[in-house]
Tab-separated table of C-alpha atoms in Angstrom:
chain	number	residue	atom	x	y	z
K	1	MET	CA	-70.613	-52.175	-120.991
K	2	LYS	CA	-67.066	-52.326	-122.329
K	3	SER	CA	-66.019	-49.241	-120.327
K	4	LYS	CA	-67.475	-50.747	-117.108
K	5	LYS	CA	-65.519	-53.940	-117.671
K	6	ILE	CA	-62.287	-51.976	-118.182
K	7	LEU	CA	-62.962	-49.967	-114.980
K	8	SER	CA	-63.574	-53.179	-113.053
K	9	LEU	CA	-60.266	-54.651	-114.246
K	10	LEU	CA	-58.409	-51.464	-113.334
K	11	LEU	CA	-59.866	-51.475	-109.787
K	12	ALA	CA	-58.960	-55.141	-109.315
K	13	GLY	CA	-55.395	-54.448	-110.445
K	14	THR	CA	-55.108	-51.484	-108.063
K	15	MET	CA	-56.284	-53.557	-105.092
K	16	THR	CA	-53.842	-56.364	-105.947
K	17	ALA	CA	-50.975	-53.906	-106.158
K	18	ALA	CA	-51.949	-52.363	-102.826
K	19	LEU	CA	-51.985	-55.742	-101.134
K	20	LEU	CA	-48.578	-56.600	-102.560
K	21	ALA	CA	-47.257	-53.283	-101.301
K	22	VAL	CA	-48.108	-53.990	-97.618
K	23	PRO	CA	-44.818	-53.796	-95.685
K	24	ALA	CA	-43.416	-56.957	-94.123
K	25	GLN	CA	-43.815	-55.430	-90.636
K	26	ALA	CA	-47.578	-55.778	-90.938
K	27	ALA	CA	-47.227	-59.551	-91.003
K	28	GLU	CA	-48.022	-61.424	-87.826
K	29	ALA	CA	-45.197	-61.115	-85.275
K	30	PRO	CA	-43.192	-64.311	-84.764
K	31	GLN	CA	-44.164	-66.244	-81.679
K	32	PRO	CA	-41.556	-67.059	-79.009
K	33	GLU	CA	-40.122	-70.529	-78.949
K	34	PRO	CA	-42.161	-72.870	-76.703
K	35	TYR	CA	-40.655	-73.202	-73.212
K	36	THR	CA	-40.387	-76.803	-72.122
K	37	ILE	CA	-38.753	-78.176	-68.992
K	38	SER	CA	-35.355	-79.722	-69.715
K	39	ALA	CA	-32.936	-81.437	-67.394
K	40	ASP	CA	-30.314	-78.671	-67.444
K	41	HIS	CA	-32.706	-76.341	-65.618
K	42	TRP	CA	-33.019	-78.488	-62.535
K	43	SER	CA	-29.779	-77.305	-60.994
K	44	ARG	CA	-27.330	-75.321	-63.075
K	45	GLU	CA	-25.248	-74.731	-59.943
K	46	ASP	CA	-25.278	-76.467	-56.573
K	47	PHE	CA	-25.181	-73.520	-54.195
K	48	SER	CA	-26.493	-75.723	-51.381
K	49	GLN	CA	-22.993	-77.038	-50.678
K	50	GLU	CA	-22.136	-73.612	-49.233
K	51	ALA	CA	-25.040	-73.666	-46.769
K	52	SER	CA	-25.511	-75.402	-43.444
K	53	PRO	CA	-27.160	-78.784	-44.164
K	54	GLU	CA	-29.350	-78.378	-41.082
K	55	VAL	CA	-31.602	-75.843	-42.859
K	56	PHE	CA	-32.806	-78.361	-45.457
K	57	THR	CA	-36.013	-79.637	-43.879
K	58	GLY	CA	-39.490	-80.320	-45.267
K	59	ALA	CA	-40.370	-77.986	-48.131
K	60	TYR	CA	-37.057	-76.168	-47.688
K	61	SER	CA	-35.003	-78.518	-49.816
K	62	ARG	CA	-31.613	-78.246	-51.489
K	63	GLU	CA	-33.401	-78.040	-54.843
K	64	LEU	CA	-35.488	-75.069	-53.686
K	65	TYR	CA	-32.386	-73.419	-52.268
K	66	ASN	CA	-30.559	-73.778	-55.580
K	67	ALA	CA	-33.521	-72.435	-57.575
K	68	ILE	CA	-33.914	-69.297	-55.438
K	69	ARG	CA	-30.207	-68.724	-54.983
K	70	GLN	CA	-29.682	-68.960	-58.750
K	71	THR	CA	-32.097	-66.067	-59.264
K	72	MET	CA	-30.426	-64.063	-56.475
K	73	VAL	CA	-26.970	-64.585	-57.979
K	74	ASP	CA	-28.023	-63.964	-61.580
K	75	GLY	CA	-30.039	-60.883	-60.666
K	76	THR	CA	-32.501	-61.703	-63.432
K	77	SER	CA	-35.451	-63.941	-64.159
K	78	GLU	CA	-34.816	-64.354	-67.887
K	79	ASN	CA	-33.687	-67.949	-67.448
K	80	PRO	CA	-34.478	-68.960	-63.864
K	81	ALA	CA	-33.601	-72.309	-62.394
K	82	TYR	CA	-36.575	-74.220	-61.090
K	83	THR	CA	-37.628	-77.021	-58.797
K	84	MET	CA	-40.870	-78.707	-57.769
K	85	VAL	CA	-43.006	-77.615	-54.818
K	86	ALA	CA	-46.084	-79.649	-53.969
K	87	LYS	CA	-49.383	-77.799	-53.900
K	88	GLY	CA	-50.902	-77.318	-50.471
K	89	ASP	CA	-49.023	-76.562	-47.273
K	90	ASP	CA	-45.560	-76.740	-48.858
K	91	TYR	CA	-46.544	-74.342	-51.638
K	92	SER	CA	-47.999	-71.831	-49.162
K	93	ALA	CA	-44.886	-72.057	-47.008
K	94	VAL	CA	-42.614	-71.320	-49.959
K	95	LYS	CA	-44.788	-68.417	-51.138
K	96	ASN	CA	-44.570	-66.909	-47.647
K	97	LEU	CA	-40.814	-67.482	-47.646
K	98	ILE	CA	-40.136	-65.494	-50.808
K	99	GLY	CA	-42.556	-62.775	-49.678
K	100	ARG	CA	-40.316	-62.170	-46.668
K	101	MET	CA	-37.366	-61.500	-49.010
K	102	GLU	CA	-38.772	-58.479	-50.821
K	103	GLY	CA	-36.686	-55.329	-50.586
K	104	VAL	CA	-36.079	-53.318	-53.733
K	105	LEU	CA	-36.747	-56.476	-55.745
K	106	ARG	CA	-39.979	-58.431	-55.542
K	107	TYR	CA	-39.564	-62.209	-55.499
K	108	GLU	CA	-42.450	-64.167	-56.983
K	109	HIS	CA	-43.438	-67.562	-58.368
K	110	HIS	CA	-42.473	-67.329	-62.026
K	111	VAL	CA	-44.116	-69.150	-64.926
K	112	PRO	CA	-42.859	-68.247	-68.445
K	113	ARG	CA	-45.601	-67.076	-70.808
K	114	ASN	CA	-44.518	-69.561	-73.432
K	115	PHE	CA	-44.451	-72.549	-71.060
K	116	THR	CA	-46.346	-75.003	-73.247
K	117	ASP	CA	-46.536	-78.052	-71.012
K	118	TYR	CA	-47.274	-76.521	-67.612
K	119	TRP	CA	-50.238	-78.851	-67.194
K	120	ARG	CA	-47.774	-81.750	-67.028
K	121	TYR	CA	-45.781	-80.109	-64.212
K	122	LEU	CA	-48.262	-78.592	-61.777
K	123	ASP	CA	-45.615	-78.604	-59.034
K	124	TYR	CA	-43.247	-76.496	-61.151
K	125	PHE	CA	-41.703	-73.649	-59.157
K	126	ALA	CA	-39.282	-71.005	-60.355
K	127	VAL	CA	-38.603	-67.657	-58.722
K	128	SER	CA	-38.413	-64.302	-60.488
K	129	ALA	CA	-36.817	-61.146	-59.100
K	130	GLU	CA	-38.012	-57.860	-60.544
K	131	MET	CA	-38.169	-54.286	-59.290
K	132	PRO	CA	-41.749	-52.979	-59.498
K	133	GLU	CA	-41.994	-49.919	-61.732
K	134	ASN	CA	-43.467	-47.833	-58.923
K	135	TYR	CA	-40.368	-48.434	-56.775
K	136	GLN	CA	-38.224	-46.035	-58.815
K	137	ALA	CA	-39.752	-42.987	-57.128
K	138	PRO	CA	-39.052	-44.327	-53.590
K	139	LEU	CA	-35.487	-45.122	-54.664
K	140	ASP	CA	-35.041	-41.550	-55.843
K	141	PHE	CA	-36.555	-40.264	-52.596
K	142	ILE	CA	-34.092	-42.171	-50.367
K	143	GLN	CA	-31.015	-41.208	-52.370
K	144	SER	CA	-29.928	-38.615	-49.828
K	145	ALA	CA	-30.223	-41.195	-47.030
K	146	LEU	CA	-28.170	-43.658	-49.094
K	147	ASP	CA	-25.570	-40.989	-49.802
K	148	HIS	CA	-25.270	-40.307	-46.078
K	149	ALA	CA	-25.025	-44.042	-45.360
K	150	GLY	CA	-22.198	-44.241	-47.872
K	151	THR	CA	-20.142	-41.866	-45.740
K	152	LEU	CA	-20.412	-44.157	-42.697
K	153	ALA	CA	-17.685	-46.668	-41.952
K	154	THR	CA	-19.684	-49.837	-41.197
K	155	ASP	CA	-22.985	-51.578	-41.933
K	156	ARG	CA	-23.784	-51.349	-38.217
K	157	GLU	CA	-23.677	-47.559	-38.437
K	158	ARG	CA	-25.720	-47.629	-41.649
K	159	VAL	CA	-28.492	-49.736	-40.108
K	160	LYS	CA	-28.617	-47.403	-37.107
K	161	ALA	CA	-28.952	-44.445	-39.467
K	162	PHE	CA	-31.755	-46.191	-41.388
K	163	ASN	CA	-33.565	-46.945	-38.118
K	164	ASP	CA	-33.441	-43.285	-37.101
K	165	TYR	CA	-34.437	-42.136	-40.591
K	166	ILE	CA	-37.573	-44.301	-40.631
K	167	ARG	CA	-38.509	-42.963	-37.196
K	168	THR	CA	-38.708	-39.460	-38.718
K	169	LEU	CA	-41.127	-40.650	-41.408
K	170	LEU	CA	-43.546	-42.907	-39.488
K	171	ALA	CA	-45.515	-42.776	-36.238
K	172	TYR	CA	-46.704	-46.032	-34.709
K	173	GLN	CA	-50.441	-46.745	-34.704
K	174	LYS	CA	-51.877	-50.234	-34.542
K	175	GLY	CA	-53.847	-51.280	-37.602
K	176	LYS	CA	-52.442	-48.607	-39.899
K	177	THR	CA	-50.411	-49.276	-43.038
K	178	ALA	CA	-47.947	-47.176	-44.988
K	179	GLY	CA	-46.417	-48.919	-47.992
K	180	VAL	CA	-42.978	-48.285	-49.431
K	181	THR	CA	-44.370	-45.903	-52.049
K	182	GLN	CA	-46.102	-43.883	-49.320
K	183	THR	CA	-43.324	-43.943	-46.740
K	184	PHE	CA	-40.601	-42.887	-49.146
K	185	ALA	CA	-42.412	-40.005	-50.799
K	186	PRO	CA	-42.991	-36.349	-49.911
K	187	HIS	CA	-45.629	-36.026	-47.183
K	188	ALA	CA	-46.536	-33.642	-44.406
K	189	GLY	CA	-45.870	-34.908	-40.903
K	190	GLU	CA	-45.339	-38.531	-39.945
K	191	LEU	CA	-47.479	-41.265	-41.491
K	192	LYS	CA	-49.444	-43.533	-39.177
K	193	ALA	CA	-48.222	-47.112	-39.487
K	194	ALA	CA	-48.003	-50.418	-37.627
K	195	CYS	CA	-45.042	-52.784	-37.271
K	196	GLY	CA	-45.220	-54.357	-40.731
K	197	SER	CA	-44.783	-51.005	-42.443
K	198	TYR	CA	-41.668	-50.231	-40.389
K	199	ALA	CA	-40.216	-53.647	-41.193
K	200	ARG	CA	-40.861	-53.278	-44.943
K	201	ALA	CA	-39.268	-49.827	-44.907
K	202	LEU	CA	-36.097	-51.175	-43.302
K	203	LYS	CA	-35.954	-54.045	-45.805
K	204	PHE	CA	-36.172	-51.532	-48.651
K	205	LEU	CA	-33.381	-49.328	-47.290
K	206	CYS	CA	-31.099	-52.248	-46.472
K	207	ALA	CA	-31.645	-53.818	-49.888
K	208	ALA	CA	-30.773	-50.516	-51.574
K	209	ALA	CA	-27.571	-50.426	-49.507
K	210	ASP	CA	-26.799	-54.121	-50.206
K	211	ILE	CA	-27.211	-55.163	-46.558
K	212	PRO	CA	-28.891	-58.600	-46.069
K	213	CYS	CA	-32.239	-58.130	-44.336
K	214	PHE	CA	-35.617	-59.856	-44.136
K	215	THR	CA	-38.711	-59.881	-41.929
K	216	VAL	CA	-39.626	-62.106	-38.982
K	217	SER	CA	-43.159	-62.442	-37.615
K	218	SER	CA	-44.892	-63.770	-34.544
K	219	LYS	CA	-48.686	-64.053	-34.463
K	220	THR	CA	-49.061	-60.365	-33.620
K	221	HIS	CA	-45.813	-58.619	-34.547
K	222	THR	CA	-43.244	-58.149	-37.335
K	223	TRP	CA	-39.633	-56.973	-37.159
K	224	ASN	CA	-36.328	-57.576	-39.003
K	225	LEU	CA	-33.229	-59.702	-38.993
K	226	VAL	CA	-30.183	-57.905	-40.423
K	227	TYR	CA	-26.729	-59.335	-41.153
K	228	VAL	CA	-24.117	-57.097	-39.526
K	229	ASP	CA	-20.640	-57.775	-38.132
K	230	GLY	CA	-20.732	-61.383	-39.304
K	231	GLN	CA	-23.971	-62.296	-37.525
K	232	TRP	CA	-27.746	-62.040	-37.803
K	233	LEU	CA	-29.147	-59.426	-35.411
K	234	HIS	CA	-32.674	-58.246	-34.544
K	235	VAL	CA	-33.981	-54.754	-35.298
K	236	ASP	CA	-37.476	-53.590	-34.342
K	237	VAL	CA	-37.886	-50.069	-35.679
K	238	SER	CA	-41.551	-49.848	-34.646
K	239	ALA	CA	-40.737	-50.717	-31.014
K	240	ASN	CA	-37.865	-48.245	-31.047
K	241	ASP	CA	-40.147	-45.511	-32.355
K	242	LEU	CA	-42.987	-46.280	-29.966
K	243	SER	CA	-40.731	-46.375	-26.901
K	244	GLY	CA	-38.697	-43.355	-27.923
K	245	ARG	CA	-35.425	-45.218	-27.525
K	246	ASN	CA	-33.465	-47.712	-29.604
K	247	GLY	CA	-33.894	-50.661	-27.287
K	248	VAL	CA	-34.122	-53.259	-30.077
K	249	LEU	CA	-31.398	-52.190	-32.449
K	250	LEU	CA	-28.981	-54.894	-33.578
K	251	VAL	CA	-29.479	-57.210	-30.626
K	252	GLU	CA	-28.612	-60.910	-30.620
K	253	SER	CA	-31.870	-62.171	-29.092
K	254	TYR	CA	-35.396	-60.798	-28.963
K	255	GLN	CA	-38.190	-62.217	-26.839
K	256	THR	CA	-41.108	-60.072	-28.014
K	257	GLY	CA	-42.806	-63.038	-29.655
K	258	LYS	CA	-42.296	-66.501	-31.008
K	259	ASP	CA	-41.119	-66.762	-34.600
K	260	GLN	CA	-43.985	-68.380	-36.512
K	261	ALA	CA	-41.689	-70.012	-39.056
K	262	PRO	CA	-38.263	-70.754	-37.524
K	263	GLU	CA	-37.335	-73.302	-40.204
K	264	ALA	CA	-38.042	-70.762	-42.932
K	265	THR	CA	-36.047	-68.155	-41.014
K	266	ALA	CA	-32.997	-70.439	-40.855
K	267	PHE	CA	-33.400	-71.173	-44.594
K	268	LEU	CA	-33.584	-67.437	-45.380
K	269	LYS	CA	-30.442	-66.726	-43.398
K	270	GLU	CA	-28.579	-69.207	-45.573
K	271	LEU	CA	-30.130	-67.860	-48.776
K	272	PHE	CA	-28.960	-64.326	-48.053
K	273	VAL	CA	-25.595	-65.265	-46.539
K	274	PRO	CA	-24.502	-68.858	-47.303
K	275	GLY	CA	-22.785	-70.432	-44.314
K	276	SER	CA	-24.054	-67.839	-41.850
K	277	THR	CA	-25.741	-70.404	-39.576
K	278	LYS	CA	-22.913	-72.948	-39.498
């Protein structure tokens, strides 16, 4: 009985020592500080003073402009500025707006993981800008095209080169889709694609070359607006490819369809190039 008691005490001592020996790293990881809205986030900088005041209509407010522009200028979403966007039509309009901006970076509604009082601010709206991980391969693929563009003298020449480059990769077919990761990857022959795929491809190339560019859509068609030679000009790579000639390449006006969101388009022009619509 005495030997069993001694053995029991020895085992208890061993277990206690083992527990005391557990490294500090095994302790629960510290939690991030709670993120709570504070007044300094509302507008760290007033970029809206640089833009044409005529673009601030409806959901497209000065506050929204400052929040998005702050992310564009900072190039990060670690500490984004934010504003309020009412749920419903305004929220949908703003979501569509930032979707039209995507090039190499993807712009999205951003809510910090440690935002503790989100339920109190359901209209909260911040914008993040991140490059998707699967966009690195397309960036590597287009490097030769970017290198060639770098040898050209003007952005006008670069956009023309990008237009012709995309025409070697895609072949127009209504209803077909070829995403950025498909278009800018090794493949045999030309991929079948409709207008939206051409427009996304041009946005990606222009963004990689630091040329302002976004998409415009009618009810049935999508093309691009590109900022070249101090003005916004239309480019429709899909129409150029389908017709076999560059008929819609950096033109001032384009009558193929009615812009579904002209107010958003004017707002985007000012986001990408402040003062460009004055």
